[in-house]
Coordinates of C-alpha atoms in Angstrom, one line a residue:
M26 CA 0.0 0.0 0.0
K27 CA 1.4 3.4 -1.0
Y28 CA 1.3 6.0 1.7
R29 CA 1.3 9.8 1.0
C30 CA 2.4 10.4 4.6
E31 CA 3.8 7.8 7.0
T32 CA 5.9 7.5 10.2
K33 CA 8.7 5.1 11.1
E34 CA 9.2 4.5 14.8
L35 CA 8.3 8.1 15.5
D36 CA 8.9 9.7 18.9
I37 CA 7.1 13.0 19.6
G38 CA 7.3 15.6 22.3
Y39 CA 8.7 19.0 23.3
G40 CA 12.1 18.0 24.7
G41 CA 13.2 15.6 27.4
A42 CA 11.2 12.4 27.7
P43 CA 9.0 11.7 24.6
L44 CA 5.2 12.2 25.0
A45 CA 4.7 9.1 22.8
S46 CA 7.2 6.7 21.2
G47 CA 7.4 4.1 18.4
I48 CA 4.5 5.6 16.4
T49 CA 3.9 3.8 13.0
L50 CA 1.0 5.0 10.9
G51 CA 0.3 5.8 7.3
A52 CA -2.2 8.0 5.3
V53 CA -3.5 6.7 2.0
P54 CA -4.7 8.9 -0.9
G55 CA -8.5 9.0 -1.0
Q56 CA -9.0 8.1 2.7
I57 CA -9.6 9.9 6.0
L58 CA -7.4 8.8 9.0
A59 CA -9.0 10.0 12.3
L60 CA -7.0 10.5 15.5
I61 CA -9.1 10.0 18.6
G62 CA -8.2 10.1 22.3
P63 CA -8.4 12.2 25.5
N64 CA -7.2 15.8 25.8
G65 CA -3.5 16.2 26.5
A66 CA -2.6 12.7 25.1
G67 CA -0.6 14.1 22.1
K68 CA -2.9 14.4 19.1
S69 CA -2.0 18.0 18.4
T70 CA 1.7 17.3 19.0
L71 CA 1.6 14.4 16.6
L72 CA -0.1 16.5 13.9
K73 CA 2.5 19.3 14.3
T74 CA 5.3 16.7 14.0
L75 CA 3.8 15.3 10.9
A76 CA 3.6 18.9 9.5
G77 CA 7.2 19.6 10.4
Q78 CA 6.4 22.3 12.9
L79 CA 8.0 20.1 15.6
A80 CA 11.1 18.1 15.1
P81 CA 10.8 14.4 15.9
L82 CA 12.6 13.2 19.1
G83 CA 13.3 10.0 17.3
G84 CA 12.3 8.1 14.1
A85 CA 11.1 9.8 11.0
V86 CA 8.2 11.3 9.1
L87 CA 8.1 10.4 5.4
L88 CA 6.3 12.3 2.7
D89 CA 5.9 10.3 -0.5
G90 CA 8.6 8.0 0.7
R91 CA 11.2 10.8 1.4
S92 CA 12.1 12.2 4.8
L93 CA 10.3 15.4 5.7
T94 CA 13.6 17.0 6.4
D95 CA 14.7 16.5 2.7
Y96 CA 12.1 19.0 1.6
T97 CA 12.6 22.8 1.5
G98 CA 9.9 24.7 3.3
P99 CA 8.1 25.8 0.1
A100 CA 8.4 22.3 -1.4
R101 CA 6.9 20.7 1.7
A102 CA 4.1 23.3 1.8
R103 CA 3.2 22.4 -1.8
K104 CA 2.6 18.8 -0.7
L105 CA 1.3 19.1 2.8
A106 CA -1.1 21.6 4.5
L107 CA -1.9 22.0 8.2
M108 CA -5.1 23.5 9.4
L109 CA -5.1 24.6 13.0
P110 CA -7.8 26.4 15.0
H111 CA -7.5 30.1 14.3
T112 CA -7.1 32.3 17.4
R113 CA -5.0 35.2 16.2
R114 CA -6.9 38.3 15.2
T115 CA -6.2 39.7 11.8
E116 CA -6.7 43.4 11.1
L117 CA -8.6 44.6 7.9
T118 CA -8.1 41.3 6.1
S119 CA -10.8 40.0 3.7
C120 CA -11.6 36.4 3.4
F121 CA -10.1 36.3 -0.1
E122 CA -6.9 37.8 1.2
F123 CA -6.8 35.4 4.1
A124 CA -7.3 32.3 1.9
A125 CA -4.8 33.7 -0.6
A126 CA -2.1 33.3 2.1
G127 CA -2.2 29.6 1.1
R128 CA -0.5 30.6 -2.2
I129 CA 2.7 31.7 -0.5
P130 CA 4.5 28.4 -1.3
Y131 CA 4.0 29.5 -5.0
T132 CA 4.3 33.3 -4.8
G133 CA 7.0 33.7 -2.1
R134 CA 6.6 35.9 1.0
L135 CA 5.8 39.0 -1.0
G136 CA 2.5 37.3 -1.9
I137 CA 2.1 38.9 -5.3
L138 CA -0.8 36.9 -6.9
S139 CA -0.8 36.1 -10.6
D140 CA -4.0 35.4 -12.5
T141 CA -3.4 31.7 -12.0
D142 CA -3.0 32.2 -8.2
R143 CA -6.2 34.3 -8.0
Q144 CA -8.1 31.6 -9.9
A145 CA -6.7 29.0 -7.5
V146 CA -8.1 31.0 -4.6
R147 CA -11.5 31.4 -6.2
D148 CA -11.6 27.7 -6.9
A149 CA -10.7 26.8 -3.3
L150 CA -13.4 29.2 -2.0
E151 CA -16.0 27.7 -4.3
L152 CA -15.0 24.2 -3.4
V153 CA -15.7 24.8 0.3
G154 CA -18.9 26.8 -0.4
A155 CA -17.4 30.1 0.7
S156 CA -17.4 32.2 -2.5
P157 CA -20.0 34.7 -1.2
L158 CA -17.6 35.4 1.7
A159 CA -14.7 36.5 -0.4
G160 CA -15.1 40.3 0.2
R161 CA -16.1 40.0 3.9
D162 CA -13.9 41.0 6.8
F163 CA -12.4 37.7 8.2
N164 CA -13.0 39.0 11.7
C165 CA -16.7 39.6 11.1
I166 CA -17.9 36.1 10.0
S167 CA -19.2 33.2 12.1
D168 CA -17.1 30.3 13.4
G169 CA -18.5 28.0 10.8
Q170 CA -17.7 30.4 8.0
R171 CA -14.2 31.0 9.5
Q172 CA -13.5 27.2 9.4
R173 CA -14.5 27.2 5.7
I174 CA -12.0 30.0 5.0
L175 CA -9.3 28.2 6.9
L176 CA -9.9 25.1 4.9
A177 CA -9.8 27.1 1.6
R178 CA -6.5 28.5 2.6
A179 CA -5.1 25.0 3.1
L180 CA -6.5 23.9 -0.2
C181 CA -4.9 26.9 -1.9
Q182 CA -1.6 25.1 -1.2
Q183 CA -2.9 22.4 -3.6
P184 CA -1.5 19.7 -1.2
E185 CA -1.6 16.0 -1.5
V186 CA -1.9 15.6 2.3
I187 CA -4.0 17.8 4.6
L188 CA -3.7 17.7 8.4
L189 CA -6.5 19.2 10.5
D190 CA -6.5 19.7 14.3
E191 CA -10.0 19.7 15.7
P192 CA -11.6 21.2 12.6
T193 CA -15.1 21.0 14.2
S194 CA -14.2 23.1 17.3
F195 CA -16.7 25.9 18.0
L196 CA -19.2 24.7 15.3
D197 CA -22.8 23.8 15.8
I198 CA -24.0 20.4 14.6
K199 CA -25.0 21.8 11.1
G200 CA -21.6 23.4 10.7
K201 CA -19.8 20.2 11.8
I202 CA -21.7 18.0 9.3
E203 CA -21.1 20.5 6.4
L204 CA -17.4 20.7 7.1
L205 CA -16.9 16.9 7.4
T206 CA -19.0 16.3 4.3
I207 CA -16.6 18.7 2.4
L208 CA -13.6 16.8 3.8
K209 CA -15.1 13.4 2.8
E210 CA -15.7 14.7 -0.7
L211 CA -12.2 16.0 -1.0
A212 CA -10.7 12.7 0.1
H213 CA -12.8 10.3 -1.8
T214 CA -13.1 12.2 -5.1
G215 CA -10.0 14.5 -5.0
Q216 CA -7.7 11.7 -3.8
L217 CA -6.4 13.8 -0.9
A218 CA -4.9 12.0 2.1
V219 CA -6.7 13.5 5.1
I220 CA -5.5 13.2 8.7
L221 CA -7.6 14.9 11.4
S222 CA -8.2 14.8 15.1
L223 CA -11.7 14.7 16.4
H224 CA -13.4 14.7 19.8
E225 CA -16.9 13.9 18.5
L226 CA -16.7 10.1 18.4
E227 CA -20.0 9.7 16.6
L228 CA -18.8 11.9 13.8
A229 CA -15.4 10.2 13.7
E230 CA -17.0 6.8 13.4
K231 CA -19.1 8.0 10.5
I232 CA -16.3 9.8 8.5
A233 CA -13.2 7.8 9.2
D234 CA -11.8 5.2 6.8
T235 CA -9.1 4.3 9.4
V236 CA -8.4 5.3 13.0
V237 CA -5.4 5.8 15.3
C238 CA -6.0 5.9 19.1
V239 CA -3.8 8.3 21.0
S240 CA -3.6 8.0 24.8
P241 CA -1.2 8.6 27.6
A242 CA -0.3 4.9 27.4
G243 CA 0.8 5.2 23.8
V244 CA -0.4 5.4 20.2
S245 CA -2.1 2.5 18.5
G246 CA -1.4 1.2 15.1
V247 CA -3.9 1.9 12.3
L248 CA -7.3 0.4 13.1
T249 CA -10.5 -0.1 11.2
P250 CA -13.4 1.9 12.6
E251 CA -15.0 -1.4 13.7
Q252 CA -12.0 -2.1 15.8
A253 CA -11.5 1.4 17.2
F254 CA -15.1 2.0 18.2
Q255 CA -15.6 -1.2 20.1
P256 CA -17.1 -0.2 23.5
E257 CA -14.3 -1.8 25.5
N258 CA -11.6 0.1 23.4
I259 CA -13.4 3.4 23.9
R260 CA -13.8 2.8 27.6
T261 CA -10.1 2.0 28.0
L262 CA -9.0 4.8 25.8
Y263 CA -10.9 7.5 27.7
G264 CA -10.8 5.9 31.1
L265 CA -14.6 5.6 31.3
T266 CA -16.6 3.5 33.7
E267 CA -19.3 1.3 32.3
Q268 CA -21.9 3.8 33.7
Q269 CA -20.2 6.7 32.1
Y270 CA -20.0 4.9 28.7
T271 CA -23.7 4.1 29.1
A272 CA -24.6 7.7 29.8
L273 CA -22.6 9.0 26.8
F274 CA -23.4 6.3 24.2
G275 CA -26.7 4.9 25.2
T276 CA -25.9 1.3 25.8
P277 CA -29.2 -0.3 26.8
E278 CA -29.7 -0.5 30.5
P279 CA -31.4 -3.4 32.3
E280 CA -35.2 -3.0 32.2
A281 CA -35.4 -2.6 36.0
E282 CA -32.9 0.2 35.9
K283 CA -34.4 2.3 33.2
A284 CA -36.0 5.6 34.1
P285 CA -39.7 5.7 33.6
A286 CA -40.7 6.7 30.0
G287 CA -41.9 10.2 29.5
K288 CA -40.6 11.5 32.8
P289 CA -38.9 14.9 32.9
Q290 CA -35.3 15.4 32.0
F291 CA -33.5 18.4 33.4
E292 CA -33.1 21.2 30.9
H293 CA -31.6 24.5 31.7
Y294 CA -29.3 26.4 29.3
V295 CA -26.7 29.1 29.4
R296 CA -25.4 31.0 26.4
S297 CA -21.8 30.8 25.4
G298 CA -21.2 33.1 22.4
Q299 CA -23.6 32.0 19.8
K300 CA -24.3 28.6 21.4
L301 CA -26.7 27.4 24.0
L302 CA -25.1 25.0 26.4
R303 CA -27.1 22.6 28.6
C304 CA -26.5 22.8 32.4
G305 CA -26.2 19.8 34.6
Y306 CA -26.5 19.3 38.4
T307 CA -23.9 18.5 41.0
T308 CA -23.2 15.4 43.0
G309 CA -24.6 17.4 46.0
T310 CA -27.9 17.8 44.2
C311 CA -27.9 14.1 43.3
A312 CA -27.4 13.1 47.0
A313 CA -30.2 15.4 48.2
L314 CA -32.6 14.1 45.5
G315 CA -31.7 10.5 46.4
A316 CA -32.2 11.1 50.1
A317 CA -35.6 12.6 49.4
G318 CA -36.7 9.7 47.2
A319 CA -35.7 7.0 49.7
A320 CA -37.3 8.9 52.6
R321 CA -40.6 9.3 50.6
L322 CA -40.7 5.6 49.9
L323 CA -40.2 4.9 53.7
L324 CA -42.7 7.5 54.8
T325 CA -45.5 7.0 52.3
G326 CA -45.0 3.4 51.1
R327 CA -45.0 4.7 47.5
E328 CA -42.0 4.6 45.1
P329 CA -41.6 8.1 43.6
E330 CA -41.6 8.4 39.9
T331 CA -39.7 11.7 40.1
V332 CA -38.0 13.7 42.8
A333 CA -37.5 17.4 42.8
L334 CA -35.8 20.2 44.7
R335 CA -34.9 23.8 44.4
T336 CA -31.2 24.3 44.3
P337 CA -29.3 27.1 46.1
K338 CA -29.1 28.9 42.8
G339 CA -33.0 28.9 42.7
I340 CA -33.3 26.5 39.8
V341 CA -35.6 23.5 40.2
V342 CA -34.2 20.1 39.3
E343 CA -36.7 17.3 38.8
V344 CA -35.5 13.9 37.6
A345 CA -36.6 10.3 37.6
P346 CA -34.5 8.0 39.8
I347 CA -32.5 5.1 38.3
Y348 CA -34.2 3.0 41.0
C349 CA -35.8 3.4 44.4
R350 CA -36.4 0.4 46.6
R351 CA -36.6 -0.9 50.1
T352 CA -33.8 -2.6 52.0
D353 CA -33.7 -4.6 55.2
A354 CA -33.0 -1.5 57.2
G355 CA -34.6 1.2 55.2
A356 CA -34.6 2.3 51.5
V357 CA -32.1 3.3 48.8
C358 CA -32.6 5.7 45.9
A359 CA -30.1 6.2 43.1
I360 CA -29.8 9.4 40.9
R361 CA -27.6 9.5 37.8
K362 CA -25.1 12.4 37.8
D363 CA -25.6 14.7 34.8
G364 CA -23.0 17.3 34.1
G365 CA -24.9 18.7 31.1
D366 CA -22.5 19.9 28.4
D367 CA -19.7 20.3 30.9
V368 CA -16.7 18.0 30.7
D369 CA -17.0 16.1 33.9
V370 CA -15.6 12.7 34.8
T371 CA -18.5 12.1 37.2
T372 CA -21.2 12.3 34.5
G373 CA -23.1 9.1 34.4
L374 CA -22.2 7.8 37.9
P375 CA -25.0 6.7 40.1
V376 CA -25.1 8.7 43.4
I377 CA -26.9 6.5 45.9
A378 CA -28.6 7.6 49.1
S379 CA -29.4 4.9 51.7
V380 CA -31.9 6.2 54.3
V381 CA -32.8 4.7 57.7
L382 CA -35.6 6.2 59.9
E383 CA -34.6 7.1 63.5
P384 CA -38.0 7.8 65.2
D385 CA -36.4 8.4 68.6
A386 CA -33.5 10.6 67.4
P387 CA -34.7 13.9 65.7
G388 CA -32.3 15.4 63.2
V389 CA -30.3 14.2 60.3
R390 CA -27.0 12.3 60.5
I391 CA -25.0 12.1 57.3
F392 CA -22.3 9.5 56.5
G393 CA -20.1 8.8 53.5
G394 CA -20.2 5.3 52.0
E395 CA -18.4 3.5 49.2
G396 CA -17.0 5.7 46.5
V397 CA -17.1 8.9 48.7
G398 CA -13.7 10.1 49.8
R399 CA -12.3 11.0 53.2
V400 CA -10.6 14.2 54.1
T401 CA -6.9 13.6 55.0
K402 CA -5.5 17.2 55.0
P403 CA -6.5 20.3 56.8
G404 CA -7.8 23.4 54.9
L405 CA -10.7 21.6 53.2
D406 CA -14.4 22.2 53.6
Q407 CA -14.7 19.3 56.2
P408 CA -12.4 18.4 59.1
V409 CA -9.7 15.7 58.7
G410 CA -11.3 12.3 59.0
E411 CA -14.8 13.3 57.9
A412 CA -16.5 12.1 54.7
A413 CA -15.8 14.6 51.8
I414 CA -19.4 15.8 51.7
N415 CA -19.2 19.6 51.7
H416 CA -21.4 21.8 53.9
V417 CA -23.8 23.0 51.2
P418 CA -24.7 19.5 50.0
R419 CA -25.1 18.5 53.7
R420 CA -27.5 21.3 54.1
M421 CA -29.4 20.3 50.9
I422 CA -29.7 16.7 52.1
A423 CA -31.0 17.8 55.5
E424 CA -33.5 20.3 54.0
A425 CA -34.7 17.7 51.5
L426 CA -35.3 15.1 54.3
E427 CA -37.0 17.7 56.6
R428 CA -39.4 18.6 53.7
E429 CA -40.3 14.9 53.3
A430 CA -40.8 14.6 57.1
E431 CA -43.0 17.6 57.2
N432 CA -45.2 16.4 54.3
A433 CA -45.7 13.0 56.0
A434 CA -46.1 14.5 59.5
Y435 CA -43.1 12.5 60.7
T436 CA -41.3 13.9 63.8
G437 CA -38.3 11.5 64.0
G438 CA -34.9 11.7 62.5
F439 CA -32.9 10.1 59.7
A440 CA -29.6 8.5 59.1
V441 CA -28.4 8.8 55.5
T442 CA -25.3 7.3 53.8
I443 CA -24.2 8.7 50.5
S444 CA -22.3 6.4 48.1
I445 CA -21.1 6.8 44.5
E446 CA -20.9 3.7 42.3
G447 CA -17.5 3.7 40.6
G448 CA -16.4 6.7 42.7
A449 CA -13.1 5.3 44.1
E450 CA -11.8 4.5 40.6
T451 CA -13.0 7.7 39.1
A452 CA -11.4 9.8 41.9
K453 CA -7.9 8.7 40.7
R454 CA -8.4 10.9 37.6
T455 CA -9.3 14.0 39.6
F456 CA -7.5 16.5 41.8
N457 CA -8.8 14.7 44.9
P458 CA -5.7 12.7 45.9
H459 CA -3.6 15.9 45.4
I460 CA -5.6 18.1 47.7
G461 CA -6.1 15.5 50.4
V462 CA -9.3 13.6 49.6
E463 CA -8.6 9.9 49.6
G464 CA -10.6 6.8 48.6
G465 CA -13.3 8.4 46.5
L466 CA -15.0 11.5 45.1
S467 CA -16.2 14.5 46.9
I468 CA -19.9 15.5 47.2
L469 CA -19.7 19.0 46.0
G470 CA -21.7 22.0 44.8
T471 CA -22.3 25.5 46.1
S472 CA -25.1 26.3 43.6
G473 CA -26.4 22.8 43.0
I474 CA -26.0 23.4 39.2
V475 CA -23.1 22.6 36.9
E476 CA -22.7 25.4 34.3
P477 CA -20.8 24.2 31.2
M478 CA -17.4 25.8 30.6
S479 CA -17.4 27.2 34.1
Q480 CA -14.1 28.3 35.5
Q481 CA -15.4 28.1 39.0
A482 CA -14.5 24.5 39.7
I483 CA -10.8 25.2 38.8
L484 CA -10.7 28.4 40.8
D485 CA -12.2 26.5 43.8
T486 CA -9.5 23.9 43.5
I487 CA -6.8 26.6 43.4
Q488 CA -8.3 28.2 46.5
L489 CA -8.2 24.9 48.4
E490 CA -4.5 24.5 47.5
M491 CA -3.9 28.1 48.6
N492 CA -5.6 27.4 51.9
Q493 CA -3.4 24.4 52.5
A494 CA -0.3 26.4 51.5
A495 CA -1.2 29.1 53.9
L496 CA -1.5 26.6 56.8
R497 CA 2.0 25.3 55.9
A498 CA 3.4 28.7 55.8
K499 CA 1.8 29.9 59.0
N500 CA 4.1 28.0 61.3
A501 CA 7.3 28.3 59.1
P502 CA 10.0 30.7 60.3
G503 CA 10.7 33.9 58.4
P504 CA 8.5 35.6 55.7
R505 CA 5.5 33.7 54.3
R506 CA 6.8 32.3 51.0
L507 CA 5.0 30.7 48.1
V508 CA 5.9 29.0 44.8
L509 CA 3.4 29.1 41.9
A510 CA 3.5 27.0 38.8
P511 CA 1.0 27.0 35.9
G512 CA 1.1 23.3 35.4
N513 CA 3.1 20.1 35.2
Y514 CA 5.9 21.6 33.1
G515 CA 6.6 24.1 35.8
L516 CA 6.5 21.5 38.6
D517 CA 8.9 19.2 36.7
Y518 CA 11.3 22.1 36.1
L519 CA 11.1 23.1 39.8
A520 CA 11.9 19.5 40.8
G521 CA 14.8 19.2 38.3
A522 CA 16.4 22.6 38.2
L523 CA 15.3 24.2 41.5
P524 CA 14.8 21.4 44.0
Q525 CA 15.9 23.6 46.9
F526 CA 12.7 25.6 46.6
E527 CA 10.4 22.6 46.8
R528 CA 10.5 22.9 50.6
F529 CA 8.2 25.9 50.3
P530 CA 4.4 25.6 49.7
V531 CA 3.6 25.1 46.0
V532 CA 0.3 25.9 44.3
K533 CA -0.7 25.1 40.7
T534 CA -2.3 28.2 39.0
S535 CA -3.5 26.5 35.8
N536 CA -4.1 29.5 33.4
F537 CA -5.5 31.7 36.2
I538 CA -2.3 33.5 37.2
G539 CA -4.0 36.8 38.1
D540 CA -6.7 35.2 40.2
T541 CA -4.0 33.1 42.0
L542 CA -2.0 36.2 42.8
D543 CA -5.1 37.8 44.3
M544 CA -5.6 34.7 46.4
A545 CA -2.0 34.9 47.6
A546 CA -2.6 38.4 48.7
T547 CA -5.7 37.5 50.7
A548 CA -3.7 34.6 52.3
K549 CA -1.1 37.1 53.5
F550 CA 1.9 35.7 51.6
E551 CA 4.8 38.1 51.6
E552 CA 7.1 36.6 48.9
V553 CA 5.9 34.8 45.7
L554 CA 8.0 33.0 43.1
L555 CA 6.3 32.1 39.8
V556 CA 8.0 29.3 37.8
G557 CA 6.7 28.6 34.3
H558 CA 7.2 27.8 30.6
V559 CA 8.0 30.7 28.4
G560 CA 4.9 29.8 26.3
K561 CA 2.6 30.7 29.2
L562 CA 4.5 33.4 31.1
C563 CA 5.6 35.5 28.1
K564 CA 1.9 36.5 27.9
L565 CA 2.3 38.3 31.2
A566 CA 4.6 40.8 29.4
A567 CA 1.4 42.1 27.7
G568 CA -0.5 42.2 30.9
V569 CA -2.4 39.0 30.1
M570 CA -3.2 37.3 33.5
N571 CA -5.5 34.5 32.2
T572 CA -3.1 32.7 29.9
H573 CA -5.6 30.3 28.2
S574 CA -5.2 30.6 24.4
H575 CA -9.0 31.2 24.0
T576 CA -8.6 34.3 26.2
A577 CA -5.5 35.7 24.7
D578 CA -2.7 34.3 22.6
G579 CA -0.3 37.1 22.1
R580 CA 3.0 35.1 22.2
A581 CA 4.2 36.0 18.8
E582 CA 3.1 39.6 19.2
V583 CA 5.1 39.8 22.5
F584 CA 8.3 38.5 20.9
C585 CA 7.8 40.6 17.8
A586 CA 7.2 43.9 19.8
H587 CA 10.2 43.4 22.1
A588 CA 12.4 42.3 19.2
A589 CA 11.5 45.5 17.4
L590 CA 12.4 47.5 20.6
C591 CA 15.8 45.8 20.5
G592 CA 16.4 46.8 17.0
A593 CA 15.3 43.7 15.1
R594 CA 15.1 44.1 11.3
R595 CA 11.7 43.8 9.6
E596 CA 12.3 40.3 8.3
V597 CA 13.1 39.1 11.8
C598 CA 9.9 40.6 13.1
A599 CA 7.9 39.0 10.2
A600 CA 9.4 35.6 11.0
L601 CA 8.5 36.0 14.7
M602 CA 4.9 36.8 13.8
D603 CA 4.8 33.7 11.6
A604 CA 6.4 31.4 14.2
A605 CA 4.2 28.6 15.6
T606 CA 5.8 28.2 19.0
T607 CA 7.9 30.3 21.5
D608 CA 10.7 27.8 20.9
A609 CA 10.6 28.7 17.3
C610 CA 10.8 32.4 18.3
L611 CA 13.9 31.7 20.3
D612 CA 15.5 29.9 17.4
I613 CA 14.8 33.0 15.2
L614 CA 16.3 35.3 17.9
D615 CA 19.4 33.1 18.1
G616 CA 19.8 33.5 14.4
A617 CA 19.6 37.2 14.7
Q618 CA 21.8 37.3 17.8
L619 CA 19.0 39.0 19.8
R620 CA 18.0 36.4 22.3
A621 CA 19.6 38.0 25.4
P622 CA 18.3 41.6 24.9
V623 CA 14.8 40.5 23.9
L624 CA 14.4 38.1 26.9
E625 CA 15.7 40.9 29.1
S626 CA 13.1 43.2 27.7
I627 CA 10.3 40.7 28.1
L628 CA 11.3 39.8 31.7
A629 CA 11.3 43.5 32.6
A630 CA 7.7 43.8 31.2
I631 CA 6.6 40.7 33.1
Q632 CA 8.0 42.2 36.3
M633 CA 6.2 45.4 35.7
H634 CA 2.8 43.7 35.2
L635 CA 3.3 41.3 38.2
D636 CA 4.1 44.3 40.4
R637 CA 1.0 46.1 39.2
R638 CA -1.2 43.0 40.0
A639 CA 0.4 42.5 43.4
G640 CA 0.3 46.1 44.4
E641 CA 2.2 46.4 47.6
A642 CA 0.7 43.2 49.1
F643 CA 3.8 41.1 48.4
R644 CA 7.1 40.8 46.4
V645 CA 6.8 38.7 43.4
G646 CA 9.0 37.5 40.5
A647 CA 9.0 35.1 37.7
V648 CA 11.4 32.4 36.4
L649 CA 11.1 31.4 32.7
F650 CA 12.3 28.2 31.0
S651 CA 11.8 26.2 27.8
N652 CA 11.7 22.5 27.5
Q653 CA 13.9 22.8 24.4
H654 CA 16.2 25.6 25.4
G655 CA 16.4 25.1 29.2
P656 CA 16.6 28.1 31.6
L657 CA 15.8 31.5 30.0
G658 CA 16.2 33.9 32.9
E659 CA 14.5 35.5 35.9
T660 CA 12.9 38.9 36.5
K661 CA 14.7 41.3 38.8
T662 CA 12.7 40.5 41.9
A663 CA 12.9 36.7 41.2
K664 CA 16.7 36.9 41.3
E665 CA 16.5 38.7 44.6
L666 CA 14.0 36.2 46.1
M667 CA 16.0 33.2 44.9
Q668 CA 19.2 34.5 46.5
E669 CA 17.4 35.2 49.8
W670 CA 15.5 31.9 49.8
Q671 CA 18.8 29.9 49.5
N672 CA 20.1 31.4 52.7

């Protein structure tokens, strides 16, 4: 079989230990190869390596039987195109002009279009159904229209292989179907070899001719769709329990466990841009609903078809239990957790309330059963040793039982045990072990409602870590000191390059650097050291304190601006603006002998913005590194702090 693009024992990553090794795959003309797997497993990294944006850590990428490194940049671009999600704003650029950038492999960087080039752009726009958009401002069209223009730009390269990273992101279902239909037509009639990553498994199963599974455990060989989408493979690939798989893909449940037909499903929506996203409800809401259902069965003798409550947010949740039945001691009622459109590992898990009447003991006693964790560290919502059922869910459970008692004229008390089926296993894939909840999941929720794409859960976790860090620092001699790291890269660098500072409390900020600094001020820390990858922290030089790429991705702009301040020539600035990664920016600066002054300028800007955010609450500095280039430098205050902390 002749492959347009293939790999030979390929190792991928960003330096150091490979993210995945020994990858062997091939893309055939006229077929679509789908990459599936969980976030962070390496799909984007693999695509960027196939495209030549990242150098392999081992092995090789072959294009028409020749190593990718044998091709010049323009020659490679005439054979292979990469379509990435577009996040960079373009000023005063029409859709025609944006698509025409795909002709650069033929025109050179000056981009002067011949009649042939212009016709190629028109043909590409027509092929993707975007001809009416040609004169529109690229910034003023919808997400679906923007994806069509991005695809047209890729097709303007007239490639034999096209690589697409999550091309259906931000599209509604109609837009997704339209885009994938175009890709299918391009592959099957145009004899393109298409390699794309997709999160929507139902769509991937329909469009893919072959499939490669990418997971933290490794990368599979090329599979047929029948092999790849076997339930057991999908469960293993995404780490799903049987209940979660059932909730997501509708595997038939036993008749006794089915919710009664025609009963209400919870529907509440929030708007995110142009989309409506369905909310879900928390494990705390599930626990309270289950307790109400079990109590009603005991007090009335009737199995409830539905149970309902008003959440602390004021929204009523009414659902049908999975089951509600008597036991030897009392009754149990199970409610299936529903996270709505939010990405939530607990979605689909049964939250089970076991209720026993205590006629001679008024009040409500609440216990944690199987699958509910125990608190092992101070600083959390509950004391050490208690079940990880937070105070708001405890109040919701008590209030739900009190309402059932009042309705039935019952004056006694209740003992209720909350369990989560599959909770212990699922907890291993959460923050729980890190923050001090062992053996299961937490029963959470301050509002009772899960809002999709909400940042609150992450911020709550950061706050918990900050509380624990404050407790550690409270009894330490000298100033209250804190180390911050955006993620695992920062933690790994801290352990490898700065192990002497691991004795101080460490908090992961994720992308919420500004919010974490605010929390540090509230916790009365006096000295803060931020350690992070240049790809994240360079954004601080522009005053960007939420470093998520969807919020602001100004990495190239930061490097370009500071290079210009340091006297970089126009072509160097243009190359920086065109660079795909900060490591690529550093390579460009090395070639221009400008790395040192540009980094010094960026570090000074980072220090200025950190000082502005901290005010006079504490001293703060930043340490920058790159996985490829190693240590890059420290801000002025960071140098001072590191010297003081070593003494």
